[in-house]
Amino acid sequence: MPDFFSLSVKEVTRVTPSAVPVLFDVPTELKKEFKFIPGQYIDLKKELNGEDLRRAYSICSSLQSAELRIGIKKMSGGKFSVYANSGLKAGDHLDVSIPKGNFVRKTQRVQKINNYLAKLQVAELHRFIDRFNRFWNWNPTANSYFFLATAA
């Protein structure tokens, strides 16, 4: 099996001035290879200006969505993150690895809580989306509140 697959970008959405979730269009014949569990990540590979760039990003889709989505925060001097936030668009292709990582929860035996409150910074947005999706799908009747802290 290849290390990377060329996937089409289905959607790039601006959620903050410096962060974009990127949704990939995974073909039916690759759905099995791209099945993931919460806590995993994918590697992206892209040649920009003659330089081979590789970056790892946490998957922030819920299992129930059957989508492959990551969040990319624009980093000062970050070659790929700047490109993703300014030039990446639907229809572009990126080389994407199958999901990796073992930083996953082994058990689902947790007491359900009915109220959640979260404070996050822009840098934490992609991790928050992943966790929020997991909690929401696990306990869809919960009340969830969050606020975004930005620099003044």
Coordinates of C-alpha atoms in Angstrom, one line a residue:
M1 CA 0.0 0.0 0.0
P2 CA 1.3 3.5 -0.8
D3 CA 2.4 5.9 1.9
F4 CA 0.3 8.7 0.4
F5 CA -2.8 9.0 -1.7
S6 CA -3.7 12.1 -3.8
L7 CA -6.9 13.5 -2.4
S8 CA -9.0 16.3 -3.7
V9 CA -9.8 19.2 -1.4
K10 CA -13.6 19.4 -1.1
E11 CA -13.9 22.5 1.0
V12 CA -11.7 25.2 2.7
T13 CA -13.7 27.3 5.1
R14 CA -12.4 30.5 6.8
V15 CA -13.4 30.3 10.5
T16 CA -11.0 32.9 11.8
P17 CA -8.5 35.2 10.2
S18 CA -5.8 32.6 10.8
A19 CA -7.5 29.2 10.7
V20 CA -9.2 27.1 8.1
P21 CA -10.8 23.6 8.3
V22 CA -9.9 21.6 5.2
L23 CA -12.4 18.9 4.1
F24 CA -11.1 16.1 1.8
D25 CA -13.1 14.2 -0.8
V26 CA -12.2 10.6 -0.1
P27 CA -13.2 8.4 -3.0
T28 CA -15.4 5.4 -2.2
E29 CA -12.7 2.9 -3.0
L30 CA -10.4 4.5 -0.3
K31 CA -13.0 4.9 2.4
K32 CA -11.8 1.8 4.2
E33 CA -8.1 3.0 4.2
F34 CA -9.1 6.4 5.6
K35 CA -11.3 5.1 8.4
F36 CA -10.0 6.7 11.6
I37 CA -10.6 6.7 15.3
P38 CA -10.6 9.9 17.5
G39 CA -7.1 11.0 18.4
Q40 CA -5.5 10.1 15.1
Y41 CA -3.8 12.4 12.6
I42 CA -2.8 12.5 8.9
D43 CA 0.4 13.6 7.2
L44 CA 0.2 16.0 4.2
K45 CA 2.8 16.2 1.5
K46 CA 3.0 19.1 -0.9
E47 CA 5.8 20.5 -3.1
L48 CA 5.9 24.3 -2.9
N49 CA 8.4 26.4 -4.7
G50 CA 10.6 23.3 -5.4
E51 CA 10.6 22.3 -1.7
D52 CA 9.0 19.0 -0.5
L53 CA 6.9 19.9 2.6
R54 CA 5.4 17.4 5.0
R55 CA 3.1 18.3 7.9
A56 CA 1.0 16.4 10.3
Y57 CA -2.5 17.5 11.3
S58 CA -5.0 16.1 13.8
I59 CA -8.3 14.9 12.3
C60 CA -11.1 17.0 13.6
S61 CA -14.1 15.1 12.1
S62 CA -16.6 13.1 14.1
L63 CA -16.8 9.4 13.4
Q64 CA -20.5 9.8 12.6
S65 CA -19.8 12.4 9.9
A66 CA -17.9 9.9 7.7
E67 CA -15.8 12.9 6.6
L68 CA -12.0 13.5 6.7
R69 CA -11.4 17.1 8.0
I70 CA -8.4 18.8 9.6
G71 CA -7.8 22.3 10.9
I72 CA -4.9 24.4 9.9
K73 CA -3.8 27.4 11.8
K74 CA -1.6 30.0 10.0
M75 CA 1.7 30.1 11.7
S76 CA 4.1 33.1 11.3
G77 CA 6.8 31.8 8.8
G78 CA 5.0 28.5 8.4
K79 CA 5.4 27.6 4.7
F80 CA 2.5 25.2 4.4
S81 CA 0.2 26.8 6.9
V82 CA 0.5 30.2 5.1
Y83 CA -0.2 28.4 1.8
A84 CA -3.2 26.5 3.2
N85 CA -4.7 29.7 4.7
S86 CA -4.2 31.9 1.6
G87 CA -3.9 29.7 -1.5
L88 CA -5.5 26.3 -0.9
K89 CA -9.0 25.9 -2.5
A90 CA -11.6 23.3 -3.3
G91 CA -10.4 21.2 -6.2
D92 CA -6.7 21.3 -5.3
H93 CA -5.0 18.0 -4.6
L94 CA -2.8 17.1 -1.7
D95 CA -0.9 13.9 -0.9
V96 CA -2.4 12.5 2.2
S97 CA -1.3 9.6 4.4
I98 CA -3.7 7.1 5.9
P99 CA -4.7 8.0 9.5
K100 CA -1.9 7.3 12.1
G101 CA -1.4 7.6 15.8
N102 CA -2.2 5.7 19.0
F103 CA -3.1 8.7 21.2
V104 CA -6.7 7.3 21.5
R105 CA -9.1 6.6 24.2
K106 CA -9.3 2.8 25.0
T107 CA -12.7 2.8 26.8
Q108 CA -16.0 4.5 26.5
R109 CA -17.1 4.0 30.1
V110 CA -17.4 7.6 31.2
Q111 CA -20.3 9.2 33.1
K112 CA -22.3 11.5 30.9
I113 CA -22.3 15.2 31.9
N114 CA -25.1 17.4 30.7
N115 CA -23.3 20.8 30.6
Y116 CA -20.0 21.8 29.0
L117 CA -18.2 25.1 29.0
A118 CA -15.0 25.7 27.1
K119 CA -12.6 28.6 26.6
L120 CA -10.2 28.3 23.8
Q121 CA -7.7 30.2 21.8
V122 CA -7.4 30.2 18.0
A123 CA -4.3 27.9 18.3
E124 CA -6.5 25.3 20.0
L125 CA -9.4 25.5 17.5
H126 CA -8.7 22.2 15.5
R127 CA -8.3 20.2 18.7
F128 CA -11.5 21.7 20.1
I129 CA -13.5 20.8 17.0
D130 CA -12.3 17.2 17.3
R131 CA -13.2 17.0 21.0
F132 CA -16.5 18.8 20.7
N133 CA -17.6 16.4 17.9
R134 CA -16.7 13.4 20.1
F135 CA -18.6 14.7 23.1
W136 CA -21.5 15.9 21.0
N137 CA -21.9 12.5 19.3
W138 CA -21.5 10.7 22.6
N139 CA -24.0 12.9 24.5
P140 CA -26.2 14.8 21.9
T141 CA -28.6 16.1 24.5
A142 CA -25.9 18.0 26.4
N143 CA -25.8 21.8 26.6
S144 CA -22.5 23.1 25.1
Y145 CA -21.1 26.6 25.4
F146 CA -17.8 27.9 24.3
F147 CA -16.1 31.3 23.7
L148 CA -13.1 32.1 21.6
A149 CA -10.3 34.2 23.2
T150 CA -8.5 36.5 20.8
A151 CA -5.7 38.9 21.2
A152 CA -6.8 42.5 21.6

